[in-house]
Tab-separated table of C-alpha atoms in Angstrom:
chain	number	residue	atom	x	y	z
A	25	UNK	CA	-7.067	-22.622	5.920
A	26	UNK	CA	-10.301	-21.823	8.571
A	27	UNK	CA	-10.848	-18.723	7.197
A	28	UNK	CA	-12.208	-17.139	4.131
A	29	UNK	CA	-10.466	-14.112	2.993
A	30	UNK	CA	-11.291	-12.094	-0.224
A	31	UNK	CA	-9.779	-9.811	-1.097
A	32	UNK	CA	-10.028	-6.654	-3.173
A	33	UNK	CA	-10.324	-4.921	-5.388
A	34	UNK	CA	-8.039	-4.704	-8.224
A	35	UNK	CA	-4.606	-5.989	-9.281
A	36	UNK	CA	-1.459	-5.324	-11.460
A	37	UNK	CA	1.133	-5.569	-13.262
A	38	UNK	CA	4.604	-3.909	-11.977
A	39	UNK	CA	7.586	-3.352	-13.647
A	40	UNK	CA	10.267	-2.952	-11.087
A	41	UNK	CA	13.336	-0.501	-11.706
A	42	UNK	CA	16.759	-1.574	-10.143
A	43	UNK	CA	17.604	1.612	-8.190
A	44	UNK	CA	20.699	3.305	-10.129
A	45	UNK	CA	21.705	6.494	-8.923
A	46	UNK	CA	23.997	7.019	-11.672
A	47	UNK	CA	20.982	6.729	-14.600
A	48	UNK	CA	19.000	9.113	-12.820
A	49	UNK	CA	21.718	11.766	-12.595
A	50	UNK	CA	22.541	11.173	-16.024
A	51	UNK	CA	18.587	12.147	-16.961
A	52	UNK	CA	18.714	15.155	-14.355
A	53	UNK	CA	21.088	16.851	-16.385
A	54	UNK	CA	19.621	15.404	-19.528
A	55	UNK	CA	16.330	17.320	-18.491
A	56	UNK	CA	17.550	20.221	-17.146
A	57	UNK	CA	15.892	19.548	-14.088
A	58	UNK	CA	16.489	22.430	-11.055
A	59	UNK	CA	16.431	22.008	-7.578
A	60	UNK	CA	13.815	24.274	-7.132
A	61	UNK	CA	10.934	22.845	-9.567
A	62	UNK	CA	11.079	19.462	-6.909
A	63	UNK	CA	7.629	18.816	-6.102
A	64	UNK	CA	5.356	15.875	-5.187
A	65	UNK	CA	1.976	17.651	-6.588
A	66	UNK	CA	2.399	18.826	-9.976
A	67	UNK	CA	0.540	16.677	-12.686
A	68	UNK	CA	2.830	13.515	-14.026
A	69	UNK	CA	2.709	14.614	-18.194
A	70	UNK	CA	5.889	13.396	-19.185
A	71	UNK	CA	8.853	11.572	-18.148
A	72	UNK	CA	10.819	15.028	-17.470
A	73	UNK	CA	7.605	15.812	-14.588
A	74	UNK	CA	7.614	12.151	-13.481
A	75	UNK	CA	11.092	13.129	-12.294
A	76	UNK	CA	10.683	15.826	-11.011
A	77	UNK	CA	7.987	14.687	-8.312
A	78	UNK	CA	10.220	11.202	-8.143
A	79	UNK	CA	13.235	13.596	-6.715
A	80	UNK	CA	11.100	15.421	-4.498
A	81	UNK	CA	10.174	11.811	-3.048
A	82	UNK	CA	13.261	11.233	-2.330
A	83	UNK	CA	14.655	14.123	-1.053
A	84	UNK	CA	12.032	13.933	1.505
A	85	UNK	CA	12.495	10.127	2.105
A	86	UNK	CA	8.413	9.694	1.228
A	87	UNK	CA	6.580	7.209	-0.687
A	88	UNK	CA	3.520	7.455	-2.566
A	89	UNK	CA	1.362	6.816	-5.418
A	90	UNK	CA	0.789	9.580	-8.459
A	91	UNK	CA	-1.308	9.090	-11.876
A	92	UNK	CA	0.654	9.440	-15.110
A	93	UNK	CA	-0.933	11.035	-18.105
A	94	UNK	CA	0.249	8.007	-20.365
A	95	UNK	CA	1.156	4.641	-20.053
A	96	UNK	CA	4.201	5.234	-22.135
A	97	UNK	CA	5.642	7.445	-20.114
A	98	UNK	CA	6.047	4.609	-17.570
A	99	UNK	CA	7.124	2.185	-20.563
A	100	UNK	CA	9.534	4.689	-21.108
A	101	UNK	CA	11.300	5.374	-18.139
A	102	UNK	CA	11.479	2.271	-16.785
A	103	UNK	CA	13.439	1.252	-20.386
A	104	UNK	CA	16.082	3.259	-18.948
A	105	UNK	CA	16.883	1.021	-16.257
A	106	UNK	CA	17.035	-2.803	-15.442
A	107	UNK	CA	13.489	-3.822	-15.222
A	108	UNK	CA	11.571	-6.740	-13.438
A	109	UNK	CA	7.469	-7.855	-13.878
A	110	UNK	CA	5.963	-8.507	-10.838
A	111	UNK	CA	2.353	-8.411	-9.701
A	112	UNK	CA	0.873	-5.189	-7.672
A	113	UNK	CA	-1.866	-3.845	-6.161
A	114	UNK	CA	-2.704	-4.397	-2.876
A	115	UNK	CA	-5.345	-7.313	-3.086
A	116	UNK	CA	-2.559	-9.292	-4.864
A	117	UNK	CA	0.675	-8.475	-2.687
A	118	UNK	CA	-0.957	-9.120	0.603
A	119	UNK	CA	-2.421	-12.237	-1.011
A	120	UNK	CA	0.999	-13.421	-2.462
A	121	UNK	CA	2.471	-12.929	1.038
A	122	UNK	CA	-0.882	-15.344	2.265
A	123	UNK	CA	0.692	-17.706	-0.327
A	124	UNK	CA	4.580	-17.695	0.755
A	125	UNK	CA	3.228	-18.924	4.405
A	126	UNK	CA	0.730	-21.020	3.042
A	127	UNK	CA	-2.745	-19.237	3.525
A	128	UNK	CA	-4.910	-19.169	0.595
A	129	UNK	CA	-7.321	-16.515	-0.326
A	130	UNK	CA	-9.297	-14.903	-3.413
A	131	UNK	CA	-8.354	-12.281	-5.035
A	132	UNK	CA	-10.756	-9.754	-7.409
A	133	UNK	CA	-9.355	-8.651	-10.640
A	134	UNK	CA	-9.897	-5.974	-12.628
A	135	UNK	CA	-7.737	-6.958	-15.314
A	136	UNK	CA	-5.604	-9.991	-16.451
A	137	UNK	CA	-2.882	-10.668	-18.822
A	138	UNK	CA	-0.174	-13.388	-19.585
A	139	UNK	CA	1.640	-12.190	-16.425
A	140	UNK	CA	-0.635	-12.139	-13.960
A	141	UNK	CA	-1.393	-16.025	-14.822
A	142	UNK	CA	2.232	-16.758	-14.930
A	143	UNK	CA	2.418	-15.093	-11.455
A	144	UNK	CA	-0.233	-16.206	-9.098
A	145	UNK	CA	0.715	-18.838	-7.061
A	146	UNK	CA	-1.749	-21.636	-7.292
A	147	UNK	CA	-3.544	-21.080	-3.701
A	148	UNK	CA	-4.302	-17.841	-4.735
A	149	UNK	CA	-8.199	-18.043	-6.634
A	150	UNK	CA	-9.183	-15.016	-8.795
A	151	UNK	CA	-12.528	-13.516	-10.469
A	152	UNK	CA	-11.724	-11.346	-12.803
A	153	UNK	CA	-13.979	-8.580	-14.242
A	154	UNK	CA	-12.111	-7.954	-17.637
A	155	UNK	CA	-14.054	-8.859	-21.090
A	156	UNK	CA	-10.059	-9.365	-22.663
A	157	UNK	CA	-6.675	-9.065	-21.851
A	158	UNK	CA	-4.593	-5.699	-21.342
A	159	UNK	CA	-1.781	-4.512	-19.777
A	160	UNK	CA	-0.853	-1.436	-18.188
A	161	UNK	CA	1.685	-1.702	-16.072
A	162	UNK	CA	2.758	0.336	-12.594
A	163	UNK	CA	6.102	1.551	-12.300
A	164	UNK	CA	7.392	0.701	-9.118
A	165	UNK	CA	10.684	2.494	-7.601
A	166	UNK	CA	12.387	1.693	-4.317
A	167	UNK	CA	14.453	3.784	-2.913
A	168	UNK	CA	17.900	2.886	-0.196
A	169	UNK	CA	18.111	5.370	2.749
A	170	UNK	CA	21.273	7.450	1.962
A	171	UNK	CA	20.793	7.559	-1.688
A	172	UNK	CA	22.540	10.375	-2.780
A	173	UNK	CA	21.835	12.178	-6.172
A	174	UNK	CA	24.287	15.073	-7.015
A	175	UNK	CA	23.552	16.723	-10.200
A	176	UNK	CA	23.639	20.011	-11.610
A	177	UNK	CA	22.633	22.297	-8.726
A	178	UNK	CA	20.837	18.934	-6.718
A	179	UNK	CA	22.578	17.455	-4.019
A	180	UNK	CA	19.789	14.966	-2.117
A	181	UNK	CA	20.422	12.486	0.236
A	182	UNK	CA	17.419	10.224	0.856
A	183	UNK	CA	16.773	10.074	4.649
A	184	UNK	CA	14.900	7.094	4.547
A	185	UNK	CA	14.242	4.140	2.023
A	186	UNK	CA	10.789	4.069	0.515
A	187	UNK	CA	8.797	3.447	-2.693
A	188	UNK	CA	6.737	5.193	-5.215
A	189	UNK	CA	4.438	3.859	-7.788
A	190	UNK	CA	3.505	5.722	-10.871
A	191	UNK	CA	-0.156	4.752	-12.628
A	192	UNK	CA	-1.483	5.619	-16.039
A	193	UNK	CA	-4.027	1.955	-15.721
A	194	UNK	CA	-7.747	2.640	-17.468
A	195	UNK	CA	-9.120	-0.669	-16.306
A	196	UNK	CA	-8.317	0.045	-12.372
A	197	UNK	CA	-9.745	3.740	-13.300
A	198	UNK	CA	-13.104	2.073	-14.031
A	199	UNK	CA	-12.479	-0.763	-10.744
A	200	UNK	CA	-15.689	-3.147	-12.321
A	201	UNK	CA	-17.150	-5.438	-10.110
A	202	UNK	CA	-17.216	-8.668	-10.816
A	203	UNK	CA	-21.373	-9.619	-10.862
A	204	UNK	CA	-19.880	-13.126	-8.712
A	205	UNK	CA	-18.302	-10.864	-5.929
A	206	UNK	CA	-21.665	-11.149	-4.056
A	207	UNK	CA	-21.700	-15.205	-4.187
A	208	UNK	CA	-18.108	-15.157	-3.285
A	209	UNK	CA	-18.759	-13.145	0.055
A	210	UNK	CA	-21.578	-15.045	1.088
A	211	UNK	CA	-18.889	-17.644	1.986
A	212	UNK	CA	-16.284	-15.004	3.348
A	213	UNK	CA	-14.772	-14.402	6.466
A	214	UNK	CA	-12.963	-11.015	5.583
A	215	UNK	CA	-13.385	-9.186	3.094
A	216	UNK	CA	-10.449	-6.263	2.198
A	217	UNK	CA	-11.773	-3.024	-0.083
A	218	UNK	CA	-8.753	-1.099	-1.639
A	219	UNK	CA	-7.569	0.430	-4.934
A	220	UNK	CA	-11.307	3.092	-5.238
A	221	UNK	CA	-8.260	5.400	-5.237
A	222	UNK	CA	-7.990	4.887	-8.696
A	223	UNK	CA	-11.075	6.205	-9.427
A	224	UNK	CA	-11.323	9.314	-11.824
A	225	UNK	CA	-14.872	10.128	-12.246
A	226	UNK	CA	-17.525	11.180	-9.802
A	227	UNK	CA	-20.294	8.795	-11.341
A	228	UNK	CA	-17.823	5.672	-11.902
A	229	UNK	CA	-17.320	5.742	-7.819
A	230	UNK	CA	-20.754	6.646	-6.976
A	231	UNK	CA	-22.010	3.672	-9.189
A	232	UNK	CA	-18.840	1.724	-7.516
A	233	UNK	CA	-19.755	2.234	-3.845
A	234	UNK	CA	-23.456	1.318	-4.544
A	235	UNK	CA	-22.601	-2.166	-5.927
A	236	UNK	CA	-20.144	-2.545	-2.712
A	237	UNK	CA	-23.230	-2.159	-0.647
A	238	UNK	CA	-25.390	-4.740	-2.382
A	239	UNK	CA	-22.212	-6.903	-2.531
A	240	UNK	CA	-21.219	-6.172	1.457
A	241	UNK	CA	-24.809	-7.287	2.143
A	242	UNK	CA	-24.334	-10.755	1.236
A	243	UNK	CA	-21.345	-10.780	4.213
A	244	UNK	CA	-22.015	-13.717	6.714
A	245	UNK	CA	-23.167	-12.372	9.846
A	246	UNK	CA	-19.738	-11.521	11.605
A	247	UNK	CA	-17.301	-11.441	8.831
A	248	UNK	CA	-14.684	-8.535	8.743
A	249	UNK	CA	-14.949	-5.288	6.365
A	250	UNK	CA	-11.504	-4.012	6.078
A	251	UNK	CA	-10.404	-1.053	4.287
A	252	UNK	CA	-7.022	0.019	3.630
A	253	UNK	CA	-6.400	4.061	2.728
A	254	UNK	CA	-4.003	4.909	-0.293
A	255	UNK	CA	-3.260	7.930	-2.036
A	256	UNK	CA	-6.115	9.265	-4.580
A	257	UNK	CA	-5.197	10.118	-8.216
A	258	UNK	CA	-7.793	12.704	-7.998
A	259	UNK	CA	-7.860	14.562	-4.513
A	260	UNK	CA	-11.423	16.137	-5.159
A	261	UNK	CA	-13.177	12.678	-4.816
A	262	UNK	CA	-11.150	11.283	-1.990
A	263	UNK	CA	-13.626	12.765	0.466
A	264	UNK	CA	-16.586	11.094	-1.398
A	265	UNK	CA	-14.777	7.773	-1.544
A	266	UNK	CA	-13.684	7.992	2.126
A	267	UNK	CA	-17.358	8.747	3.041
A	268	UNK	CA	-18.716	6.133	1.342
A	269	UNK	CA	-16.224	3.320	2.990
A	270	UNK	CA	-17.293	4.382	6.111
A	271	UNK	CA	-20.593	2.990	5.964
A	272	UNK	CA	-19.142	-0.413	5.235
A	273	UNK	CA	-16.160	-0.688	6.684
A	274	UNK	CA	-15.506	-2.385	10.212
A	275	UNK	CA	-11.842	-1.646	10.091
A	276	UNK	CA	-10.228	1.636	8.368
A	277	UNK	CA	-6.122	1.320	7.784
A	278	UNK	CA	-3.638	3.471	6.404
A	279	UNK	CA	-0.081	3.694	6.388
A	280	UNK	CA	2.460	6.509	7.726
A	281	UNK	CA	1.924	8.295	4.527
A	282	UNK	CA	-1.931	8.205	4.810
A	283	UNK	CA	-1.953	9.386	8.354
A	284	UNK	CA	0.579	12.610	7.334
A	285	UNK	CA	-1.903	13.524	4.130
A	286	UNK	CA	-5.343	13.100	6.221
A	287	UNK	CA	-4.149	15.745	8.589
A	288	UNK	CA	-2.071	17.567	6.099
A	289	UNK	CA	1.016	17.312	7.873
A	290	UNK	CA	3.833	15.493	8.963
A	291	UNK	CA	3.913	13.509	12.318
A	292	UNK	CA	7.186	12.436	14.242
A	293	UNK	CA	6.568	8.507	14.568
A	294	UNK	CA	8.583	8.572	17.439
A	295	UNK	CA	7.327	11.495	19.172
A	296	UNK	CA	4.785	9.556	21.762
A	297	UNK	CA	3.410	13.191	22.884
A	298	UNK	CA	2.950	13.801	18.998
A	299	UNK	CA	1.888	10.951	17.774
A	300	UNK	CA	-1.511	10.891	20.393
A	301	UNK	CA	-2.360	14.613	19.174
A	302	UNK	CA	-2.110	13.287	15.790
A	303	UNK	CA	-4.225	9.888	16.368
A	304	UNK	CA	-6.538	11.940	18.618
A	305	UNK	CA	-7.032	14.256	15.498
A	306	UNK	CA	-7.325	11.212	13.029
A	307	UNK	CA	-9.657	9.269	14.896
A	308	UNK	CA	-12.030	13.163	14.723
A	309	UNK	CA	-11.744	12.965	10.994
A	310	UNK	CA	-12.243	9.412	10.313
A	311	UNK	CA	-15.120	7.994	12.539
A	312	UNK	CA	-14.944	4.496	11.848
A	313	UNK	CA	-15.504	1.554	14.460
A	314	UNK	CA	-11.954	1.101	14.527
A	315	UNK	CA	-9.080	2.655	13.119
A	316	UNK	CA	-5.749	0.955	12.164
A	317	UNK	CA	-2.691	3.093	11.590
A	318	UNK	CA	0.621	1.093	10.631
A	319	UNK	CA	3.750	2.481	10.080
A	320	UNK	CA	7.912	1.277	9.818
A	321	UNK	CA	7.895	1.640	13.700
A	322	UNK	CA	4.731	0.739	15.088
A	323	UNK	CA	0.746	-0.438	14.771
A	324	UNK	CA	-2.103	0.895	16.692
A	325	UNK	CA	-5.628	0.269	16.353
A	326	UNK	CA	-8.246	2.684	17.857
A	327	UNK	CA	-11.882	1.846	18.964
A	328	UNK	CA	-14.271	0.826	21.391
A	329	UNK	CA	-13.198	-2.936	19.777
A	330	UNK	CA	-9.854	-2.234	19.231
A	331	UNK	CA	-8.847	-4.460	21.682
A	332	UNK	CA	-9.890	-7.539	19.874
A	333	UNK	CA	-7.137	-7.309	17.269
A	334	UNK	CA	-4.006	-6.801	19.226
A	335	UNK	CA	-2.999	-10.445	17.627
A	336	UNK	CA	-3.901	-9.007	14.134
A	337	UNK	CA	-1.580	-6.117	14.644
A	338	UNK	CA	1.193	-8.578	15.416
A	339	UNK	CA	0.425	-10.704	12.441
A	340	UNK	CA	0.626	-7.606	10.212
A	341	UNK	CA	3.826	-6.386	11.751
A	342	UNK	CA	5.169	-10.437	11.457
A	343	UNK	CA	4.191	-10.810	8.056
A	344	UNK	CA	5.369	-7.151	6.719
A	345	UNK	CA	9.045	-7.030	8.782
A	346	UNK	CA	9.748	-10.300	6.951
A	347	UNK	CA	9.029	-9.263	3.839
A	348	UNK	CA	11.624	-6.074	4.670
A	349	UNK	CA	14.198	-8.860	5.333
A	350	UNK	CA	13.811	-11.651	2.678
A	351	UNK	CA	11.677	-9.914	-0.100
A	352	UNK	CA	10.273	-12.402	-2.454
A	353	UNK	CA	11.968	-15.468	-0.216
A	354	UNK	CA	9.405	-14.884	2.630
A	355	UNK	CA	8.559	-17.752	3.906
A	356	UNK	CA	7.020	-19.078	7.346
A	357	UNK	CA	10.451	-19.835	8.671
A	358	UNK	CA	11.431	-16.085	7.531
A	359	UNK	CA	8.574	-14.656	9.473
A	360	UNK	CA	9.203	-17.232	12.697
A	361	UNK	CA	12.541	-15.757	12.533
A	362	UNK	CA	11.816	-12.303	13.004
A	363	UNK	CA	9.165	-13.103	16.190
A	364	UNK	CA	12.859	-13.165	17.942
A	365	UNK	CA	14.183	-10.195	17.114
A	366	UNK	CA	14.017	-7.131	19.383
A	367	UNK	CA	10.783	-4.617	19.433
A	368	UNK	CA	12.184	-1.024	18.601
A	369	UNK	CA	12.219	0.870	21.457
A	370	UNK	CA	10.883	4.065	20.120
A	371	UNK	CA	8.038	2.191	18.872
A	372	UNK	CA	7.389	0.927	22.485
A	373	UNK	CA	7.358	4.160	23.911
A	374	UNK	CA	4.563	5.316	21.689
A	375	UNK	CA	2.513	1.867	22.064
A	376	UNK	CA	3.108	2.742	25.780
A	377	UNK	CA	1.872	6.617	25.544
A	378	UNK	CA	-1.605	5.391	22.671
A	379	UNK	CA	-2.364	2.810	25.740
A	380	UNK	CA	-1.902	5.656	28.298
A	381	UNK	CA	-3.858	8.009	26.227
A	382	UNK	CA	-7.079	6.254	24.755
A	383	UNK	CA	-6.777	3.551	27.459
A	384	UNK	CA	-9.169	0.334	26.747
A	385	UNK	CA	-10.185	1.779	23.300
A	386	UNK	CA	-6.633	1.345	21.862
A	387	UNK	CA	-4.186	-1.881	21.104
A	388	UNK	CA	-0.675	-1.338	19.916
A	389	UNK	CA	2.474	-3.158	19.006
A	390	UNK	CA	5.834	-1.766	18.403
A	391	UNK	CA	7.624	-3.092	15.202
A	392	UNK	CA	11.073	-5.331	15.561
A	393	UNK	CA	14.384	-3.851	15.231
A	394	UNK	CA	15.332	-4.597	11.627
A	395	UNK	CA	18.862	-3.957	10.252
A	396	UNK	CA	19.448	-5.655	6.227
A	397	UNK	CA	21.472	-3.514	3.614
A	398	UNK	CA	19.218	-5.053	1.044
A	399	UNK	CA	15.671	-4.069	2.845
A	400	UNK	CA	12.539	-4.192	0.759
A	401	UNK	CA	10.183	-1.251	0.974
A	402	UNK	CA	7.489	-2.677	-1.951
A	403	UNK	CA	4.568	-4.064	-0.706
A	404	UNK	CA	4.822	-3.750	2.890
A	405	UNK	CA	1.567	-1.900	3.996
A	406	UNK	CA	-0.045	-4.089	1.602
A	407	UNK	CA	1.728	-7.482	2.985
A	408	UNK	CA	0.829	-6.066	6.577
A	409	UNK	CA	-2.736	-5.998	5.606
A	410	UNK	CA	-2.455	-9.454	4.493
A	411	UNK	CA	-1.163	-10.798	7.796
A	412	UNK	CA	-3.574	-8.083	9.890
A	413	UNK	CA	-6.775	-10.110	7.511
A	414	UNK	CA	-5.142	-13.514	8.249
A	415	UNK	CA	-4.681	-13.210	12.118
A	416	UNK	CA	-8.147	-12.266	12.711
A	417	UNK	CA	-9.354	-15.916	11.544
A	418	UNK	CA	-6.477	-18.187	12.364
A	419	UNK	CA	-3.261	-18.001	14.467
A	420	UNK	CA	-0.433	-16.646	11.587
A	421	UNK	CA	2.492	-19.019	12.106
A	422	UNK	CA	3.567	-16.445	15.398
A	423	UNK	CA	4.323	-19.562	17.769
């Protein structure tokens, strides 16, 4: 490996439901739940809310990322279905899909457990910030496109696959620094800041971003912030958190899902004319050097130096759209693979109208046609941002 990527800021343990269609109509009608209490934004209390918002999901063929009120209501749900462990967060998937094409990287920890030492793959180094051991687990569900779920007076049909994750996790609430993360950037090339979503408390992420500073100062001269968006447990500090990253971040991502909450609406991917008023808008609300948006379709990056990570872009896109295809059998044959496949064409038309638009201050790549009945939708923003972090040091297996 040339480069040096660490990568941050807290990991997880998942527990993985098999999608069954059949259980969760069964618990529809053994809640009593109606078709018009579906929402994404009411607080996750009990397994009977955690439902309700996980329907509204997937009647609108969304993903995202809600806090539960209790660890036990994820232990509990996900007993009512077939259930694997896996490791989470986004530190650890992009650096697990590093470690399937043989790039090694450091990861920062938050917390640790039996699991998460089963699970890392050997190139993958850790600091860990935890006193002891703990687990609370994620719950993790993906979703097929053309689910349907027909039960009392529901009848949804999923438009698109996707994935939610449902949190109840103190020790990612608090995100601790490790007091080493300083040392270990003084050797980095890239370092990746995620997971201050988390965050509950005012203090805890003012506190937070201070020790980022001290720790961001000890970056070689020339190595690469990145930050990657997600969706805040508590929307009232999201703007704080947001602010704060900007004044260390040389790179701000987010995903499809990111892009649609930040302007509080939702944008036609392939809409070229659309998709410009909405980057034009995002890049007004989030004044970072450069901006990276990725989505199922396509990956632009906006800036005066956006240019210089065109070949990122396609690493990201490489790395993710073979993950979609193999899932935990990636490998750097896998992602070879799907460098022959056919761009989408609706994603070329908008790479073609961002070019137009913002001219040398944008680089694009349409994503690759992509047809599996057995696609994975977990961890692919997070596995795009590991092959976005790897490209910018070293060539990412692409030729």
């Amino acid at each position: 490996m040339t480069g040096r990527l660490v990568l941050g800021l807290g990991g997880t343990v998942d527990y993985e439901i098999s999608w069954d269609a059949a259980t969760i109509e069964r618990l529809v009608v053994e809640h009593d739940i109606r078709a018009a209490e579906l929402s994404t934004g009411i607080p996750v209390d009990s397994e009977r809310s955690l439902l309700v918002t996980l329907l509204a999901f997937v009647r609108d063929g969304a993903g995202g990322e809600r806090f539960v009120a209790s660890s036990d209501v994820v232990t509990g749900l996900a007993a009512r279905f077939d259930t694997r462990v896996t490791l989470g967060g986004t530190c650890v998937r992009a650096a697990l899909g590093l470690a399937a094409v043989g790039v090694g990287s450091t990861v920062h920890l938050v917390s640790i457990d039996d699991h998460v030492r089963r699970l890392l793959p050997p190139s993958v180094d850790y600091l860990c910030s935890a006193d002891a051991d703990s687990l609370d687990p994620h719950l993790i569900v993906q979703y097929p496109a053309g689910t349907r779920i027909r039960a009392g007076d529901l009848d949804l049909h999923a438009p698109h696959a996707n994935r939610l994750i449902y949190v109840h996790d103190p020790p990612n609430r608090e995100l601790r620094l490790h007091p080493g993360l300083g040392e270990a950037l003084s050797r980095a090339d890239v370092f990746l800041v995620s997971g201050l979503n988390s965050i509950q408390s005012p203090a805890v992420l003012a506190r937070r971003l201070g020790e980022l500073r001290a720790a961001v100062d000890r970056l070689p001269a020339g190595a690469l912030t990145f930050y990657e968006d997600a969706g805040y447990h508590v929307p009232s500090i999201a703007a704080a958190a947001r602010a704060g990253v900007l004044e260390l971040a040389d790179v701000y991502s987010m995903n499809e899902d990111e892009l649609g909450e930040r302007l509080g609406r939702s944008v036609d991917l392939l809409d070229p004319t659309a998709v410009v008023s909405a980057l034009r808008a995002l890049t007004g609300l989030v004044p970072a050097p450069v901006v990276v948006v990725h989505t199922k379709y396509w990956s632009v990056a906006l800036g005066a130096d956006a240019g210089r990570f065109e070949d990122a872009l396609s690493g990201g896109i490489a790395l993710a759209s073979a993950r979609y295809l193999a899932g935990d059998g990636l490998t750097a044959d896998s992602v070879r693979a799907v460098a022959t496949r056919p761009v989408h064409p609706g994603g070329a038309a908008v790479v073609a109208a961002v070019r137009t638009a913002f001219g040398a201050r944008a680089a694009g790549v349409p994503a690759y046609v992509l047809d599996t009945s057995v696609p994975t939708s977990i961890g692919l923003g997070d596995t795009f941002v590991g092959g976005f972090l790897a490209a910018t040091t070293q060539k990412l297996i692409l030729e």
